[in-house]
CSV table of C-alpha atoms in Angstrom, one decimal:
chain,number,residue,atom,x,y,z
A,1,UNK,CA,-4.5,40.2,-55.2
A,2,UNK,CA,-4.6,41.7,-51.8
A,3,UNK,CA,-3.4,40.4,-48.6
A,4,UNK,CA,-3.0,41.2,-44.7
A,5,UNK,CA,-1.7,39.2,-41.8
A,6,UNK,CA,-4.2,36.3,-40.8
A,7,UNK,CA,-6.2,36.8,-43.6
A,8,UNK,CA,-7.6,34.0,-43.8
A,9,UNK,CA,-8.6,33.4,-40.4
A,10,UNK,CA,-10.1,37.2,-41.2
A,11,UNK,CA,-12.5,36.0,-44.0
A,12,UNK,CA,-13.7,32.7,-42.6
A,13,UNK,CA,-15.3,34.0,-39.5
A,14,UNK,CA,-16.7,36.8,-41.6
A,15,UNK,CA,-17.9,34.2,-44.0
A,16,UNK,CA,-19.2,31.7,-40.8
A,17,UNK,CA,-20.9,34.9,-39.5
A,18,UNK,CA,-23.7,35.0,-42.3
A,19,UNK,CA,-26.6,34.5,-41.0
A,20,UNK,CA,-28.9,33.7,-44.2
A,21,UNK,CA,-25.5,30.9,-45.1
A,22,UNK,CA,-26.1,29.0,-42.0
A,23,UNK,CA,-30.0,28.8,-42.2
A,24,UNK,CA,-30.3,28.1,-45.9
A,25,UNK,CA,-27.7,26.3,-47.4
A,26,UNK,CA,-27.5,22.8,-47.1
A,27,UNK,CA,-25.7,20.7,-44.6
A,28,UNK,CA,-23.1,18.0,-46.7
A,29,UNK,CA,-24.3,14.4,-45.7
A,30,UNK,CA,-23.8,10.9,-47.0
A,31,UNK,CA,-24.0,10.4,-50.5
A,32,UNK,CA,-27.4,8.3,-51.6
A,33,UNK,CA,-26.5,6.4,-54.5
A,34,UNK,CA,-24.3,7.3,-57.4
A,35,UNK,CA,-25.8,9.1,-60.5
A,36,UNK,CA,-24.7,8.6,-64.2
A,37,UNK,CA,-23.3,11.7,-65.2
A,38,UNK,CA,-24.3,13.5,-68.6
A,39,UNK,CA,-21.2,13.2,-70.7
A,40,UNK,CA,-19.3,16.8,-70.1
A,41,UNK,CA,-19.8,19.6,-72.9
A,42,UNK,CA,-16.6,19.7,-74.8
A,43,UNK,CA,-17.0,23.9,-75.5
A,44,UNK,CA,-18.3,26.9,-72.8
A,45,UNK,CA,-22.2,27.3,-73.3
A,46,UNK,CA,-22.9,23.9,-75.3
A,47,UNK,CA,-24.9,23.0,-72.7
A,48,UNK,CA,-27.0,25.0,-70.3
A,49,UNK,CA,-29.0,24.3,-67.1
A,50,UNK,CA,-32.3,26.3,-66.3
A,51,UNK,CA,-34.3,27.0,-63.9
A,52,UNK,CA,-36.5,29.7,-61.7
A,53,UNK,CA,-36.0,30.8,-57.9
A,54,UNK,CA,-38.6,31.9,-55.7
A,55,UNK,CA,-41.3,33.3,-55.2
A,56,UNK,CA,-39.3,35.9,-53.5
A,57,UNK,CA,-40.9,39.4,-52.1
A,58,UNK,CA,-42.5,41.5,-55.1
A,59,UNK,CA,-40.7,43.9,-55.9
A,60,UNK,CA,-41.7,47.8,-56.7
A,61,UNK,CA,-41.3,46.5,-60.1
A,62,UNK,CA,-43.5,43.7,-59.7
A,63,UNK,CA,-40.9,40.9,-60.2
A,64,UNK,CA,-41.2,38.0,-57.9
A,65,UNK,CA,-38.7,35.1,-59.7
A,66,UNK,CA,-35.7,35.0,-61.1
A,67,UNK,CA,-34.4,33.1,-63.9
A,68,UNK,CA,-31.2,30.8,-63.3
A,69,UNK,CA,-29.2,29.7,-66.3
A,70,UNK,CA,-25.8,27.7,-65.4
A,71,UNK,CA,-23.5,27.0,-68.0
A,72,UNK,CA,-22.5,23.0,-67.8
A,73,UNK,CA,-18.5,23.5,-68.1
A,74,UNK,CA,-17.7,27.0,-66.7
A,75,UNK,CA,-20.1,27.4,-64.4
A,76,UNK,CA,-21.2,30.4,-65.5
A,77,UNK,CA,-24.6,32.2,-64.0
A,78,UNK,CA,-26.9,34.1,-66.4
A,79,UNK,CA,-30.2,35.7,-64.3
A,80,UNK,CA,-33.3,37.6,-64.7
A,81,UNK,CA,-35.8,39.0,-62.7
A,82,UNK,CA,-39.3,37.9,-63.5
A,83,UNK,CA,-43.0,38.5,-62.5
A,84,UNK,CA,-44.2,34.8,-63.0
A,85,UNK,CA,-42.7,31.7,-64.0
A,86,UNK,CA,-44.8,30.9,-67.1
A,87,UNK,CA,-43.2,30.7,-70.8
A,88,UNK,CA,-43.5,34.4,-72.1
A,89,UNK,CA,-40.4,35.8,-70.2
A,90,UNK,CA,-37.9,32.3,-70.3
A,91,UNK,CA,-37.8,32.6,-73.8
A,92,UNK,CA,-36.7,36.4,-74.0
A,93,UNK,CA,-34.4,35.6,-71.4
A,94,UNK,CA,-32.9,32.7,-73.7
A,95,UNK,CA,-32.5,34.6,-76.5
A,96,UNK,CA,-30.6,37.7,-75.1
A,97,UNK,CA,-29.2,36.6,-72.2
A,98,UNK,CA,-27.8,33.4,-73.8
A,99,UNK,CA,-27.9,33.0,-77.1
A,100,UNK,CA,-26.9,37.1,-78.2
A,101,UNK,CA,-24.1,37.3,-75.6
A,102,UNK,CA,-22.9,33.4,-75.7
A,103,UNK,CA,-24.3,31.8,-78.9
A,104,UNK,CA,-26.6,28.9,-79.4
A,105,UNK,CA,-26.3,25.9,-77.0
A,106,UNK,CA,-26.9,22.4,-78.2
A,107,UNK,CA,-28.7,21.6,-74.7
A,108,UNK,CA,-30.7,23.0,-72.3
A,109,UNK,CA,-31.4,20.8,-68.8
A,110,UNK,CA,-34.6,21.7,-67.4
A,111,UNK,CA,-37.4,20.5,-64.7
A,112,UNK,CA,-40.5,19.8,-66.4
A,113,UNK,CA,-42.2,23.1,-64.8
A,114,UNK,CA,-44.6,24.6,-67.0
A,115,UNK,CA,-42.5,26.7,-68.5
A,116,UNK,CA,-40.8,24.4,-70.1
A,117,UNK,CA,-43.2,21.9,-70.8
A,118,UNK,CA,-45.4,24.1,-72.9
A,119,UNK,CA,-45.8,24.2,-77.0
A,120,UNK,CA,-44.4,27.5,-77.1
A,121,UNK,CA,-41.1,26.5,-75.6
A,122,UNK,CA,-41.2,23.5,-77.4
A,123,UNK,CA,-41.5,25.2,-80.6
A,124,UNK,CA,-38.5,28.0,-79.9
A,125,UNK,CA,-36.3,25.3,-79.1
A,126,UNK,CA,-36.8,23.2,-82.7
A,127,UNK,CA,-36.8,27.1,-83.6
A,128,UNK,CA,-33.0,27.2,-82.7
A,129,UNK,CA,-32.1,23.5,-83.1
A,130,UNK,CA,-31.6,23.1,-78.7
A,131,UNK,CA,-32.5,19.5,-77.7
A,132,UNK,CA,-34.2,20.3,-74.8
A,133,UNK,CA,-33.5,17.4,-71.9
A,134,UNK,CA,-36.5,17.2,-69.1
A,135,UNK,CA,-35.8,16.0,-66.0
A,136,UNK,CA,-37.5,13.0,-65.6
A,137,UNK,CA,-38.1,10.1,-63.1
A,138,UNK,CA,-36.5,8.0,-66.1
A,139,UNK,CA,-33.3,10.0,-66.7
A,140,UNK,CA,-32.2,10.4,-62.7
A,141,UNK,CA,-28.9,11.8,-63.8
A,142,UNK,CA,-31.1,14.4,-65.4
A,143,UNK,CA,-32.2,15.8,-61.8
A,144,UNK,CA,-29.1,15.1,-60.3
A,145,UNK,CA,-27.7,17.8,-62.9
A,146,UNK,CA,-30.7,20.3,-62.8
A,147,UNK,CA,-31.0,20.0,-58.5
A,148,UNK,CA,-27.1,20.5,-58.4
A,149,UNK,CA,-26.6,23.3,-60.6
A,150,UNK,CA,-30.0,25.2,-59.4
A,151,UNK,CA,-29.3,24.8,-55.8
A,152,UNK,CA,-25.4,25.7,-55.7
A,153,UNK,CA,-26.5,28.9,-57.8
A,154,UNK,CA,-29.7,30.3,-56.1
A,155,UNK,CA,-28.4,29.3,-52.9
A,156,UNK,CA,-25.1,31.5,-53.7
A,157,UNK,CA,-27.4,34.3,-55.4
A,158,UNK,CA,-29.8,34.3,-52.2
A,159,UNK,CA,-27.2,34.9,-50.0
A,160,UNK,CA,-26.0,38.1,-52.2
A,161,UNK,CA,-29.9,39.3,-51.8
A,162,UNK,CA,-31.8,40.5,-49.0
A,163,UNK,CA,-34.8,39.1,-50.4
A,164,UNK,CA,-37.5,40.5,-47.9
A,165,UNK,CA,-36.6,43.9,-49.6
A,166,UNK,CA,-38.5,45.5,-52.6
A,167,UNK,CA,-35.6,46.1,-54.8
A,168,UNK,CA,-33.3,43.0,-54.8
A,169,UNK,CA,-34.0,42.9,-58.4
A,170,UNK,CA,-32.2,46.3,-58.8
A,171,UNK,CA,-29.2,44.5,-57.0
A,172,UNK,CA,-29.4,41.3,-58.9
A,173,UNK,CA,-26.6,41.8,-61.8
A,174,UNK,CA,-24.5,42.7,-59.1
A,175,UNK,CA,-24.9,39.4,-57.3
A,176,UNK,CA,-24.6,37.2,-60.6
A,177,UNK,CA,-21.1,39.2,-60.8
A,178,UNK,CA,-19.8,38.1,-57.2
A,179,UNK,CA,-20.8,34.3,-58.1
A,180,UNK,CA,-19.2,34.8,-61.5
A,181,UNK,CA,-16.2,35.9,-59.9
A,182,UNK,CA,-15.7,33.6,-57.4
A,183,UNK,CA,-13.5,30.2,-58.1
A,184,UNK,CA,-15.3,27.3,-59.1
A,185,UNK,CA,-15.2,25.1,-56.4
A,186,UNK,CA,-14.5,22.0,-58.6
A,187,UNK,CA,-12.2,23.5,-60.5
A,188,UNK,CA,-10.5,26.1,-58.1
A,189,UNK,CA,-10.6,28.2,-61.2
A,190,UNK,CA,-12.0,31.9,-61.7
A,191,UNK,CA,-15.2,31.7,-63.4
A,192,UNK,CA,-14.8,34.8,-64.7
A,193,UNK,CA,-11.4,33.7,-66.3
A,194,UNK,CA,-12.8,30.5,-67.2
A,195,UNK,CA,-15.1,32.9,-70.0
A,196,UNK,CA,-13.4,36.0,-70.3
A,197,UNK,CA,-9.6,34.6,-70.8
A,198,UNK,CA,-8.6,37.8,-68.0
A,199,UNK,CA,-8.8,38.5,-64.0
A,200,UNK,CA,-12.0,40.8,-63.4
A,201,UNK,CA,-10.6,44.7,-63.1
A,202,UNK,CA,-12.1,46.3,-60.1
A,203,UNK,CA,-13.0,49.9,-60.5
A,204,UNK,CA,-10.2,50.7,-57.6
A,205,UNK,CA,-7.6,49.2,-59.9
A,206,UNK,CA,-8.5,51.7,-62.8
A,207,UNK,CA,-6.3,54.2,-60.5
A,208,UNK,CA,-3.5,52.6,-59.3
A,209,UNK,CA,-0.1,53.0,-60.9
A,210,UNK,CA,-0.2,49.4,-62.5
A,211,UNK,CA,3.1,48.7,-64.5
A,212,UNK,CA,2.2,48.2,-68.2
A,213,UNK,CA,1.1,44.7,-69.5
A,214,UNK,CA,2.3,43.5,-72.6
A,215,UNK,CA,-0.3,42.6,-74.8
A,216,UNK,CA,-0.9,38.4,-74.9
A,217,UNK,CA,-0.5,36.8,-78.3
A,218,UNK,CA,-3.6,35.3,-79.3
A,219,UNK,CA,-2.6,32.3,-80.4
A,220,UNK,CA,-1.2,31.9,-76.4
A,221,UNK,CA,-4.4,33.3,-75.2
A,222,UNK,CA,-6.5,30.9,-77.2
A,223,UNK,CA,-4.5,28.3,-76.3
A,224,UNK,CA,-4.4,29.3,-72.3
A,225,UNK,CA,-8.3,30.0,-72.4
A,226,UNK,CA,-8.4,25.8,-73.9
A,227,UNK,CA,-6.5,24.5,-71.0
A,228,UNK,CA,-8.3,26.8,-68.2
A,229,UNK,CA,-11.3,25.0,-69.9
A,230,UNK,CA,-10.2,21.6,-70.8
A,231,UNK,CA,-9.5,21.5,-67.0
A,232,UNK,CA,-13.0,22.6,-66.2
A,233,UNK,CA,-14.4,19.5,-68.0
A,234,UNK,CA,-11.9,17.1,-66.9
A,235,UNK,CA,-13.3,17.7,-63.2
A,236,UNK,CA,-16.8,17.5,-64.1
C-alpha cells in the first residue's frame, strides 16, 4: 500500500536491528525427523491450538501469562492476559474469545499442563462437543503442532511487548493486531484477509480522498474468501 525507493533494503535492516528478534527467536537448523501431520481443518476455527506464555513481569493488574489460541488454517491469534495459568480463566477465555466471536471448534490441541488436564476443563469441553487432543509422547505429531504454532505466535507476540514493563497487558490487543495483520508465512496471505474477506483500514486511510469502491457481490466474496482459504490449507 505504500512505497519509497529502496524500501525494502529500508525495512530489513530495521527489522535485523531488533534486538529482543535476535536474542529470542530461534535459529533455523536441520530438520530431526519428519512428523505426521494432523489432517488440515477444512473451515477457519474448526480447529484450534492453545497454549500459555510466560511468566512474564506482573503487571499493575496482576497479570503474569497470557493465553495463546492459533487457529489451525488461518493462522489466526486470539490472546489474553492472565494472573495464573490454572483452569478458571482458559475456560472464560474459550468461550468469549473463541467460541462468541468465531463459533465452536471441533478441536482444541493442547499440552497436557494443568490447565488442561483437569475435570473442569474436561467437563466444558463434553459441555461444547470439542474433542480435546493432548499432546502426548504417543501422538508426536501432536507436539510438533502445539510447539510450532505456540512458538511462531508468542515469539512474534513477545517481540511486539516489552515485557519487563508493568503494562504490556494494556498493549497486548494491539500486538495480537500486528501478527493478525501480517502475511502468513506459509501462505504469503494476509491473515487478516484470510478471516475478514477485506485489507485492514488504517485510521490514516479514514481521511484520504479514496475513490469509491463498489460494493463486492456476495456470492464473489464468498467464493473469494473459499479460495484465499482453500489455499491456506493446501499449504499446511
Amino acid at each position: 500500500r505504500y512505497w519509497w525507493t529502496k524500501m525494502f533494503a529500508s525495512v530489513k535492516k530495521y527489522v535485523s536491528s531488533c534486538m529482543y528478534c535476535q536474542l529470542h527467536k530461534h535459529a533455523v537448523g536441520q530438520t530431526i525427523g519428519r512428523l505426521q501431520p494432523i489432517p488440515p481443518p477444512a473451515h477457519a476455527f474448526e480447529m484450534l491450538g492453545i497454549d500459555h506464555l510466560g511468566p512474564l513481569q506482573t503487571t499493575d493488574s496482576g497479570n503474569k501469562h497470557v493465553i495463546v489460541a492459533i487457529d489451525y488454517l488461518t493462522k489466526w491469534v486470539e490472546v489474553a492476559a492472565v494472573p495464573d495459568t490454572s483452569t478458571n480463566p482458559v475456560i472464560p477465555f474459550i468461550q468469549d474469545n473463541i467460541i462468541h466471536l468465531h463459533s465452536h471448534p471441533k478441536r482444541l490441541v493442547s499440552d497436557q499442563g494443568t490447565a488442561f488436564s483437569s475435570k473442569e476443563f474436561d467437563a466444558k469441553m463434553t459441555e461444547w462437543r470439542i474433542d480435546h487432543i493432548p499432546a502426548t509422547p504417543e501422538h508426536p505429531q501432536t507436539n510438533g503442532l502445539c510447539e510450532r504454532l505456540n512458538r511462531t505466535a508468542t515469539l512474534a507476540i513477545a517481540a511486539y511487548l516489552n515485557t519487563t514493563h508493568t503494562d504490556w497487558d494494556v498493549k497486548l490487543q494491539g500486538a495480537a493486531l500486528a501478527v493478525n495483520t501480517a502475511r502468513q508465512s506459509t501462505t504469503e496471505i494476509p491473515l487478516f484477509e484470510m478471516v475478514y474477506g477485506r485489507r485492514l483500514v488504517m485510521a490514516q486511510e479514514n481521511k484520504f480522498p479514496w475513490p469509491p469502491e463498489r460494493p463486492e457481490p456476495y456470492a464473489v466474496f464468498v467464493k473469494r474468501v473459499a479460495d484465499l482459504r482453500e489455499a491456506a490449507r493446501l499449504r499446511i
